Amino acid sequence: MKTLLSFLAALSLSAVASAAAPRPPNIVFIFSDDHAYQAISAYGDSRKLLATPHIDRLAQAGVRFDRCLVTNSICGPARATILTGKYSHLNGFPNNSNSRFDGEQVTFPKLLQKAGYQTALVGKWHLGSDPTGFDFWQVLPGQGIYYNPPMIRMGERITEPGYTTDIITDRSIEWLKRRDKTKPFTLMMQHKAPHREWAPALRHLGADQDRVYPEPPTLFDDYANRGPAVAGQDMTLEKTFTDRDAKFVPPAGINEEQLKQWNAYYEPRNAKAKAANLTGKDLVRWRYQRYMHDYLMTVRAVDESVGRMLDYLDQEGLAENTIVIYSSDQGFYLGEHGWFDKRWIFEESVRTPLVVRWPGVTKPGTVNRDLVSNVDFAQTFLAAAGAPAPADMQGHSLVPILRGQKPADWRTAFYYQYYEYPAPHRVRPHYGVVTDRYKLVHFEAVGGPAYWELYDREKDPQELRNVIAEPGYTAAKAQLEKQLAQLRTELKVPAETPAHFYGNQPVTPGAEPAQKKNRKKQP
Ligand code: CA
């Protein structure tokens, strides 16, 4: 009996010891650029645009977040927010035009390094300065290209032959193979795809067998019942879509051999389109179909990349103690309102996919509808690693939510602010508050007079009707104004937006925008 008791005591002591010092989890952050949740089958879009079996595999084993909102819906600003856990006005990266990331500031990869992690970043960076806080990094310069991309590896400029999504996956897995296996790791595998100009891998050209995709109900939105900002943008399939977007021009960097295969797919289809001499709605419909083929086929390569990474983690016995996250820098329009691109506080743009698998923590197949954000990622990674987060980070750790234990005081209102104007897509600077049901939006006095809009997503899920002046919304509006003011104070938003936040093209407050368009810059 005595022996049994001491055996049990020893057993419980060793259980306490291992509970006190669990091995910190590895973190694999798989990130893409402009990946709309509508183009992930786990999200169940009504158009059923494509199957993404590997991202779905993550969702089946983890949590799919249905309302992950970004602080500022464009590339660089989203990345800066993720690294710092701060909004654009505090991390110094409000736009893709004249912002440059200050690599001296505190970021979660640096804090994870201090906590004993090895860190690596492979793929798209798009923050101007060189990455800091990574033991290994290899990035695309600027926006990057889809074929045979120049890359910068630890400061050295190189050119990588092949298709960019595959290269980023290869280099990520190679780093995992040669990492110091005595330490936990964080890997950020960041794809360029499916960013404009949506150039698929050769193996995926026509992989949809010339499917005719269902059109969104708002493809021919007339922008009625909303203010001048919505009508005044420059991101339509009708007016903004270029010959390069339509693949009448081949992608940058493609070599002769690759171009033969490229042309074998596009040339006959382009010739047919030209011969049809399409105009008006027919042309928009054709462009929508071309856009869907190209965009969705680039997503196929991203999904394959996720599959390769998951397989590698399984093979190496790493899956059990590795958190795998799939997300994008923001949402994207897939023809809704006649648009491509992002930037808006509206749903397709502000909402980004987020799927998290953490074996032993996330309950398989969970769907979460809490208001979470990319400003929460830094604190989440730090909490998962058991490392303290600095007090000036502005998000909240998602770890309790991942465990299925939502804190009672979790946010019920979210602050959004977009700045870049007028190029490249003439979306007027705006800020606002998002709740479960409503969005209250203030368009700033830039590119036109300031004004307010209010949307009721419960009655108007497609956000087609500004109800700010309608009877019955007085109380909701007052409540939202209060929440907005509170958030602006809490988040230390400057009362007046500094002029340089809008970018490097001068804007006169209240004036109509210059019509000059910058087609080269495609953030
Ligand atoms: Ca982006």
Coordinates of C-alpha atoms and ligand atoms in Angstrom, one line a residue:
M1 CA 0.0 0.0 0.0
K2 CA 2.8 2.4 1.0
T3 CA 4.6 1.6 -2.3
L4 CA 1.4 2.2 -4.3
L5 CA 0.9 5.6 -2.5
S6 CA 4.4 6.8 -3.1
F7 CA 4.2 5.6 -6.7
L8 CA 1.0 7.7 -7.1
A9 CA 2.6 10.7 -5.4
A10 CA 5.6 10.4 -7.7
L11 CA 3.2 10.2 -10.7
S12 CA 1.3 13.3 -9.7
L13 CA 4.5 15.2 -9.0
S14 CA 5.8 14.4 -12.5
A15 CA 2.4 15.4 -13.9
V16 CA 2.7 18.7 -12.1
A17 CA 6.3 19.2 -13.4
S18 CA 5.3 18.6 -17.0
A19 CA 2.3 20.8 -16.7
A20 CA 4.4 23.5 -15.2
A21 CA 6.9 23.5 -18.1
P22 CA 5.0 22.4 -21.3
R23 CA 7.0 22.7 -24.5
P24 CA 6.1 26.0 -26.1
P25 CA 4.1 25.5 -29.3
N26 CA 5.6 26.2 -32.7
I27 CA 3.8 28.7 -34.9
V28 CA 3.3 28.4 -38.6
F29 CA 1.6 31.5 -39.9
I30 CA 0.4 31.0 -43.5
F31 CA -0.5 34.3 -45.0
S32 CA -1.8 35.3 -48.4
D33 CA -2.5 38.5 -50.1
D34 CA -6.0 39.6 -51.1
H35 CA -7.5 36.2 -50.4
A36 CA -11.3 36.7 -50.2
Y37 CA -13.1 34.4 -47.7
Q38 CA -15.6 33.9 -50.6
A39 CA -12.8 31.9 -52.3
I40 CA -12.3 29.4 -49.5
S41 CA -14.7 26.5 -49.5
A42 CA -14.7 26.1 -45.7
Y43 CA -16.4 29.5 -45.6
G44 CA -19.3 28.1 -47.7
D45 CA -19.9 31.0 -50.2
S46 CA -23.1 30.6 -52.1
R47 CA -21.4 30.8 -55.4
K48 CA -19.3 27.7 -54.6
L49 CA -16.4 29.3 -56.5
L50 CA -13.8 26.6 -55.8
A51 CA -12.7 23.8 -53.5
T52 CA -9.8 24.5 -51.1
P53 CA -9.4 21.0 -49.5
H54 CA -6.3 21.9 -47.6
I55 CA -7.4 25.1 -45.9
D56 CA -10.7 23.2 -45.2
R57 CA -8.6 20.5 -43.5
L58 CA -7.3 23.2 -41.1
A59 CA -10.9 24.4 -40.5
Q60 CA -12.1 20.9 -39.8
A61 CA -9.5 20.5 -37.1
G62 CA -9.7 24.0 -35.7
V63 CA -11.6 27.2 -35.5
R64 CA -12.9 29.2 -38.5
F65 CA -13.4 32.8 -37.6
D66 CA -16.3 34.4 -39.4
R67 CA -15.7 38.0 -38.3
C68 CA -12.0 38.6 -38.4
L69 CA -11.8 42.3 -39.2
V70 CA -8.7 44.3 -40.4
T71 CA -7.8 47.7 -39.0
N72 CA -7.0 49.2 -42.4
S73 CA -7.8 47.1 -45.5
I74 CA -4.6 47.2 -47.6
C75 CA -1.4 45.3 -47.9
G76 CA 1.4 47.1 -46.0
P77 CA -0.8 48.5 -43.2
A78 CA -2.2 45.1 -42.5
R79 CA 1.3 43.6 -42.2
A80 CA 2.5 46.4 -40.0
T81 CA -0.5 45.9 -37.7
I82 CA 0.1 42.2 -37.4
L83 CA 3.8 42.6 -36.6
T84 CA 3.3 45.4 -34.0
G85 CA -0.2 44.7 -32.6
K86 CA -1.0 48.4 -33.2
Y87 CA -3.2 50.4 -35.5
S88 CA -1.7 52.3 -38.4
H89 CA -1.6 55.7 -36.7
L90 CA 0.8 54.3 -34.1
N91 CA 2.9 51.8 -36.1
G92 CA 3.8 54.5 -38.7
F93 CA 2.5 52.6 -41.7
P94 CA -0.9 54.1 -42.8
N95 CA -0.6 53.6 -46.6
N96 CA 1.3 51.8 -49.3
S97 CA 2.4 55.0 -50.9
N98 CA 4.8 57.0 -48.7
S99 CA 5.0 54.7 -45.6
R100 CA 8.2 52.8 -44.7
F101 CA 8.2 50.4 -41.8
D102 CA 10.5 51.4 -38.9
G103 CA 12.2 48.1 -38.2
E104 CA 13.5 49.4 -34.8
Q105 CA 10.0 49.2 -33.2
V106 CA 8.9 46.3 -31.1
T107 CA 7.3 43.4 -33.0
F108 CA 6.1 40.0 -32.0
P109 CA 8.9 38.1 -33.9
K110 CA 11.5 40.0 -31.9
L111 CA 9.7 39.2 -28.6
L112 CA 9.5 35.5 -29.6
Q113 CA 13.2 35.5 -30.3
K114 CA 13.8 36.8 -26.8
A115 CA 11.5 34.0 -25.5
G116 CA 13.8 31.5 -27.1
Y117 CA 12.1 31.0 -30.5
Q118 CA 13.8 30.8 -33.9
T119 CA 12.0 32.9 -36.4
A120 CA 11.8 32.9 -40.2
L121 CA 9.9 34.9 -42.8
V122 CA 9.6 33.8 -46.4
G123 CA 7.6 35.5 -49.2
K124 CA 5.9 38.8 -49.5
W125 CA 6.9 41.6 -47.0
H126 CA 6.0 44.9 -48.7
L127 CA 7.1 47.2 -45.9
G128 CA 9.9 49.1 -47.6
S129 CA 12.6 48.5 -45.0
D130 CA 14.5 45.2 -44.5
P131 CA 12.8 42.7 -42.2
T132 CA 14.0 42.7 -38.6
G133 CA 13.4 40.1 -35.8
F134 CA 14.0 37.1 -38.1
D135 CA 16.8 34.5 -37.9
F136 CA 16.2 33.9 -41.6
W137 CA 14.3 35.9 -44.1
Q138 CA 13.8 35.8 -47.9
V139 CA 11.4 38.2 -49.3
L140 CA 10.0 39.5 -52.6
P141 CA 11.1 43.1 -53.3
G142 CA 8.0 45.3 -53.1
Q143 CA 4.9 43.8 -54.6
G144 CA 6.8 40.8 -56.1
I145 CA 5.9 39.0 -59.4
Y146 CA 4.4 35.6 -60.1
Y147 CA 7.1 34.1 -62.4
N148 CA 10.8 33.7 -61.8
P149 CA 10.8 36.4 -59.1
P150 CA 13.7 38.5 -57.9
M151 CA 14.0 38.0 -54.2
I152 CA 16.1 39.3 -51.3
R153 CA 17.6 36.7 -49.1
M154 CA 19.1 38.1 -45.9
G155 CA 20.1 41.3 -47.8
E156 CA 21.4 39.5 -51.0
R157 CA 19.5 40.0 -54.2
I158 CA 18.8 36.7 -56.1
T159 CA 16.5 35.5 -58.8
E160 CA 14.5 32.3 -58.2
P161 CA 13.3 30.3 -61.2
G162 CA 9.7 29.0 -61.1
Y163 CA 6.3 30.0 -59.9
T164 CA 6.3 32.3 -56.9
T165 CA 3.8 30.4 -54.7
D166 CA 5.8 27.2 -55.1
I167 CA 9.1 28.9 -54.5
I168 CA 7.8 30.4 -51.2
T169 CA 6.6 27.0 -50.1
D170 CA 9.9 25.3 -51.0
R171 CA 12.0 27.8 -49.2
S172 CA 9.8 27.7 -46.1
I173 CA 10.0 23.9 -45.9
E174 CA 13.8 24.0 -46.5
W175 CA 14.2 26.3 -43.6
L176 CA 12.2 24.0 -41.4
K177 CA 14.5 21.2 -42.4
R178 CA 17.6 23.0 -41.4
R179 CA 16.4 24.9 -38.4
D180 CA 17.9 24.3 -34.9
K181 CA 15.6 21.5 -33.7
T182 CA 16.3 22.2 -30.0
K183 CA 14.2 25.4 -30.2
P184 CA 10.6 26.2 -30.8
F185 CA 10.0 28.1 -34.1
T186 CA 7.8 30.6 -35.7
L187 CA 7.6 30.6 -39.5
M188 CA 5.7 33.2 -41.5
M189 CA 5.1 31.8 -45.0
Q190 CA 3.6 34.8 -46.9
H191 CA 2.3 34.4 -50.4
K192 CA 2.0 37.0 -53.1
A193 CA -1.0 35.2 -54.5
P194 CA -3.8 35.8 -55.1
H195 CA -2.9 39.5 -55.6
R196 CA -3.5 41.3 -58.8
E197 CA -2.7 40.6 -61.6
W198 CA -3.8 37.1 -60.7
A199 CA -1.3 35.0 -62.8
P200 CA -2.0 31.3 -62.2
A201 CA 0.6 28.5 -62.3
L202 CA 0.9 26.9 -65.7
R203 CA -0.5 23.6 -64.3
H204 CA -3.7 25.4 -63.3
L205 CA -4.4 27.2 -66.6
G206 CA -7.8 25.9 -67.5
A207 CA -8.0 23.6 -64.5
D208 CA -11.6 24.8 -64.1
Q209 CA -12.4 23.4 -67.5
D210 CA -13.9 26.7 -68.7
R211 CA -16.5 26.7 -66.0
V212 CA -19.0 29.6 -66.2
Y213 CA -19.0 31.1 -62.7
P214 CA -22.2 32.4 -61.0
E215 CA -22.3 36.2 -61.0
P216 CA -22.8 38.0 -57.7
P217 CA -26.2 39.7 -57.4
T218 CA -24.5 43.1 -57.2
L219 CA -22.3 42.8 -60.3
F220 CA -24.2 45.7 -61.9
D221 CA -24.7 47.8 -58.7
D222 CA -25.9 51.3 -59.6
Y223 CA -24.6 52.7 -56.3
A224 CA -28.0 54.3 -55.5
N225 CA -29.0 55.0 -51.9
R226 CA -25.4 55.6 -50.8
G227 CA -23.2 58.7 -50.7
P228 CA -20.7 59.9 -53.3
A229 CA -17.7 57.9 -52.1
V230 CA -19.1 54.5 -53.2
A231 CA -20.0 55.8 -56.7
G232 CA -16.7 57.8 -57.0
Q233 CA -14.2 54.9 -56.6
D234 CA -12.0 53.5 -59.4
M235 CA -12.1 49.8 -58.9
T236 CA -14.7 48.4 -61.3
L237 CA -14.4 45.6 -63.8
E238 CA -16.1 48.0 -66.2
K239 CA -13.7 51.0 -66.0
T240 CA -10.6 50.0 -64.0
F241 CA -9.8 46.5 -65.3
T242 CA -6.7 46.7 -67.6
D243 CA -5.5 44.6 -70.5
R244 CA -2.9 43.1 -68.2
D245 CA -5.6 42.2 -65.7
A246 CA -7.5 40.6 -68.6
K247 CA -4.4 38.7 -69.7
F248 CA -4.1 40.4 -73.1
V249 CA -0.6 41.1 -71.8
P250 CA 1.5 38.2 -70.3
P251 CA 2.8 38.5 -66.7
A252 CA 6.2 40.1 -65.9
G253 CA 9.1 37.8 -65.6
I254 CA 7.7 34.9 -67.5
N255 CA 10.3 33.1 -69.7
E256 CA 10.0 31.9 -73.3
E257 CA 9.3 28.3 -72.4
Q258 CA 6.6 29.3 -69.9
L259 CA 5.1 31.8 -72.3
K260 CA 4.5 29.0 -74.8
Q261 CA 2.2 27.2 -72.4
W262 CA 0.7 30.5 -71.2
N263 CA -0.2 31.5 -74.8
A264 CA -1.6 28.0 -75.6
Y265 CA -4.2 28.7 -73.0
Y266 CA -4.9 32.4 -73.4
E267 CA -4.4 33.1 -77.1
P268 CA -7.4 31.2 -78.5
R269 CA -9.7 32.5 -75.7
N270 CA -8.5 36.0 -76.2
A271 CA -8.9 35.8 -80.0
K272 CA -12.5 34.6 -79.4
A273 CA -13.2 37.5 -77.0
K274 CA -11.7 40.1 -79.4
A275 CA -13.8 38.7 -82.3
A276 CA -16.9 39.0 -80.2
N277 CA -16.2 42.8 -79.9
L278 CA -18.0 42.9 -76.5
T279 CA -19.3 46.2 -75.0
G280 CA -21.3 47.3 -72.0
K281 CA -22.7 44.6 -69.7
D282 CA -21.4 41.8 -72.0
L283 CA -17.9 43.1 -71.6
V284 CA -18.2 43.3 -67.8
R285 CA -19.6 39.7 -67.8
W286 CA -16.7 38.5 -69.9
R287 CA -14.2 40.2 -67.6
Y288 CA -15.8 38.8 -64.5
Q289 CA -15.4 35.3 -66.0
R290 CA -11.8 35.9 -66.9
Y291 CA -11.1 37.4 -63.5
M292 CA -12.6 34.4 -61.7
H293 CA -10.6 31.9 -63.7
D294 CA -7.4 33.7 -63.0
Y295 CA -8.0 34.7 -59.4
L296 CA -9.3 31.2 -58.3
M297 CA -6.5 29.3 -60.1
T298 CA -3.9 31.3 -58.2
V299 CA -5.8 30.3 -55.0
R300 CA -5.4 26.7 -56.0
A301 CA -1.7 27.0 -55.8
V302 CA -2.0 28.6 -52.4
D303 CA -4.2 25.8 -51.2
E304 CA -1.7 23.3 -52.5
S305 CA 1.0 25.1 -50.5
V306 CA -1.1 24.8 -47.3
G307 CA -1.4 21.1 -48.1
R308 CA 2.3 20.6 -48.5
M309 CA 3.0 22.4 -45.3
L310 CA 0.5 20.4 -43.3
D311 CA 1.9 17.2 -44.8
Y312 CA 5.4 18.2 -43.8
L313 CA 4.3 18.9 -40.2
D314 CA 2.6 15.5 -40.1
Q315 CA 5.6 13.6 -41.5
E316 CA 8.0 15.2 -39.0
G317 CA 5.7 14.6 -36.1
L318 CA 5.4 18.4 -35.6
A319 CA 1.7 18.8 -36.1
E320 CA 0.7 18.0 -32.5
N321 CA 2.7 20.9 -31.0
T322 CA 2.3 23.4 -33.8
I323 CA -0.3 26.1 -34.1
V324 CA -1.1 26.6 -37.8
I325 CA -2.9 29.8 -38.8
Y326 CA -4.2 30.6 -42.3
S327 CA -5.1 34.2 -43.0
S328 CA -4.9 37.0 -45.6
D329 CA -3.9 40.7 -45.3
Q330 CA -7.5 41.6 -46.0
G331 CA -10.6 40.6 -47.8
F332 CA -11.3 41.2 -51.5
Y333 CA -14.1 41.9 -53.9
L334 CA -14.9 39.1 -56.4
G335 CA -17.2 41.1 -58.6
E336 CA -19.6 42.2 -55.8
H337 CA -20.7 45.8 -56.6
G338 CA -18.9 45.4 -59.9
W339 CA -15.5 45.6 -58.1
F340 CA -12.2 44.0 -57.5
D341 CA -9.8 45.4 -54.8
K342 CA -10.5 46.2 -51.2
R343 CA -10.0 49.3 -48.9
W344 CA -13.6 49.7 -47.7
I345 CA -15.1 49.2 -44.3
F346 CA -17.7 47.2 -46.1
E347 CA -17.8 43.4 -45.4
E348 CA -16.0 41.8 -48.3
S349 CA -13.1 44.1 -47.7
V350 CA -12.9 44.6 -43.9
R351 CA -13.3 40.9 -43.2
T352 CA -10.4 38.6 -43.8
P353 CA -10.2 34.8 -43.5
L354 CA -8.8 33.4 -40.3
V355 CA -8.5 29.7 -39.6
V356 CA -6.5 28.4 -36.6
R357 CA -5.6 24.8 -35.7
W358 CA -4.0 24.1 -32.3
P359 CA -4.2 20.4 -31.5
G360 CA -5.4 19.9 -27.9
V361 CA -6.7 23.5 -27.7
T362 CA -9.0 24.2 -30.6
K363 CA -12.2 22.1 -30.8
P364 CA -12.4 20.5 -34.3
G365 CA -14.9 22.2 -36.6
T366 CA -15.6 25.2 -34.5
V367 CA -17.1 28.3 -36.1
N368 CA -16.6 31.6 -34.2
R369 CA -18.5 34.8 -34.8
D370 CA -16.9 37.1 -32.3
L371 CA -15.4 40.4 -33.4
V372 CA -11.7 39.5 -33.7
S373 CA -9.0 41.3 -35.7
N374 CA -5.5 41.3 -37.2
V375 CA -4.6 43.7 -34.4
D376 CA -5.0 40.7 -32.0
F377 CA -2.5 38.4 -33.7
A378 CA 0.7 39.7 -32.0
Q379 CA -0.7 39.3 -28.5
T380 CA -2.2 35.9 -29.5
F381 CA 1.2 34.5 -30.6
L382 CA 2.9 35.9 -27.5
A383 CA 0.3 34.4 -25.2
A384 CA 0.6 31.1 -26.9
A385 CA 4.3 31.2 -26.5
G386 CA 4.0 32.2 -22.8
A387 CA 5.7 35.5 -23.5
P388 CA 4.4 38.7 -22.0
A389 CA 3.0 41.3 -24.4
P390 CA 3.9 45.0 -24.1
A391 CA 1.2 47.1 -22.5
D392 CA 1.0 49.4 -25.5
M393 CA -0.1 46.7 -28.0
Q394 CA -3.7 47.4 -28.9
G395 CA -5.3 44.0 -29.4
H396 CA -6.4 41.1 -27.2
S397 CA -5.0 37.6 -27.2
L398 CA -7.3 35.2 -28.9
V399 CA -6.0 32.3 -26.8
P400 CA -9.1 32.2 -24.5
I401 CA -11.4 32.2 -27.6
L402 CA -9.3 29.4 -29.2
R403 CA -9.9 27.4 -26.0
G404 CA -13.7 28.1 -26.3
Q405 CA -13.6 30.5 -23.3
K406 CA -14.6 33.9 -24.6
P407 CA -13.8 36.6 -22.0
A408 CA -17.0 38.3 -20.7
D409 CA -15.6 41.7 -21.7
W410 CA -14.7 40.8 -25.3
R411 CA -15.1 43.7 -27.7
T412 CA -18.6 44.4 -29.1
A413 CA -17.4 47.3 -31.3
F414 CA -14.4 47.5 -33.6
Y415 CA -12.7 50.6 -35.0
Y416 CA -11.6 50.8 -38.6
Q417 CA -9.7 53.5 -40.5
Y418 CA -8.5 53.7 -44.1
Y419 CA -6.3 56.6 -45.5
E420 CA -4.7 56.1 -48.9
Y421 CA -6.0 58.5 -51.5
P422 CA -6.5 59.2 -54.3
A423 CA -4.3 56.7 -56.1
P424 CA -4.6 53.9 -56.9
H425 CA -8.3 53.3 -56.5
R426 CA -9.9 56.6 -55.4
V427 CA -11.5 55.2 -52.3
R428 CA -12.2 58.2 -50.0
P429 CA -10.5 58.1 -46.6
H430 CA -12.9 57.0 -44.0
Y431 CA -13.2 55.7 -40.4
G432 CA -16.0 54.0 -38.5
V433 CA -17.2 51.5 -36.0
V434 CA -18.4 48.0 -36.8
T435 CA -20.6 46.0 -34.5
D436 CA -22.4 42.7 -34.9
R437 CA -25.3 44.4 -36.7
Y438 CA -24.2 47.9 -37.7
K439 CA -21.6 50.0 -39.4
L440 CA -21.3 53.8 -38.8
V441 CA -18.9 55.4 -41.3
H442 CA -17.5 58.8 -41.5
F443 CA -16.0 59.9 -44.9
E444 CA -13.4 62.5 -44.2
A445 CA -13.3 65.9 -46.0
V446 CA -10.8 64.6 -48.5
G447 CA -11.9 64.3 -52.2
G448 CA -15.2 65.9 -51.3
P449 CA -17.2 67.2 -48.3
A450 CA -17.3 65.1 -45.1
Y451 CA -20.4 63.0 -44.4
W452 CA -21.7 60.0 -42.5
E453 CA -23.3 56.7 -43.5
L454 CA -25.0 54.0 -41.4
Y455 CA -25.6 50.4 -42.5
D456 CA -27.8 47.8 -40.9
R457 CA -26.3 44.4 -41.9
E458 CA -29.2 42.5 -40.3
K459 CA -31.7 44.0 -42.8
D460 CA -29.2 44.8 -45.6
P461 CA -26.4 42.2 -45.6
Q462 CA -25.1 43.5 -48.9
E463 CA -24.8 47.0 -47.6
L464 CA -26.7 48.7 -50.4
R465 CA -28.6 51.2 -48.3
N466 CA -27.3 54.1 -46.2
V467 CA -30.0 54.5 -43.5
I468 CA -28.5 57.3 -41.5
A469 CA -31.4 59.7 -42.3
E470 CA -34.1 57.0 -42.0
P471 CA -36.5 57.1 -39.0
G472 CA -36.1 54.3 -36.5
Y473 CA -32.3 54.5 -36.4
T474 CA -31.9 57.5 -34.0
A475 CA -31.1 55.3 -31.0
A476 CA -28.7 53.0 -32.8
K477 CA -26.9 56.0 -34.3
A478 CA -26.5 57.6 -30.9
Q479 CA -25.1 54.4 -29.4
L480 CA -22.7 53.9 -32.3
E481 CA -21.5 57.5 -32.1
K482 CA -20.7 56.9 -28.4
Q483 CA -18.9 53.7 -29.2
L484 CA -16.9 55.3 -32.0
A485 CA -15.8 58.2 -29.7
Q486 CA -14.8 55.8 -27.0
L487 CA -12.8 53.7 -29.4
R488 CA -11.0 56.7 -30.9
T489 CA -10.0 57.8 -27.4
E490 CA -8.9 54.3 -26.2
L491 CA -6.9 53.7 -29.4
K492 CA -5.3 57.2 -29.3
V493 CA -6.5 58.1 -32.8
P494 CA -5.4 61.7 -33.6
A495 CA -8.4 64.1 -33.8
E496 CA -7.1 65.4 -37.2
T497 CA -5.6 62.9 -39.6
P498 CA -2.0 64.0 -40.5
A499 CA -1.9 64.9 -44.2
H500 CA 0.9 62.5 -45.0
F501 CA -1.2 59.6 -43.9
Y502 CA -3.1 59.9 -47.2
G503 CA 0.0 59.1 -49.2
N504 CA 2.4 61.1 -51.4
Q505 CA -0.1 62.8 -53.7
P506 CA -1.2 66.1 -52.3
V507 CA -4.9 66.2 -51.5
T508 CA -6.9 69.4 -50.8
P509 CA -9.4 69.0 -48.0
G510 CA -12.9 69.0 -49.4
A511 CA -11.8 69.3 -53.0
E512 CA -12.7 66.9 -55.8
P513 CA -9.8 64.5 -56.6
A514 CA -7.5 64.9 -59.5
Q515 CA -8.5 62.4 -62.2
K516 CA -4.9 61.3 -62.9
K517 CA -4.7 57.6 -62.3
N518 CA -1.6 55.7 -61.3
R519 CA -2.0 52.3 -63.0
K520 CA 1.5 51.2 -62.1
K521 CA 1.0 51.0 -58.3
Q522 CA -1.2 48.1 -57.5
P523 CA -1.1 47.5 -53.7
Ligands
CA1 CA -3.4 42.8 -49.9

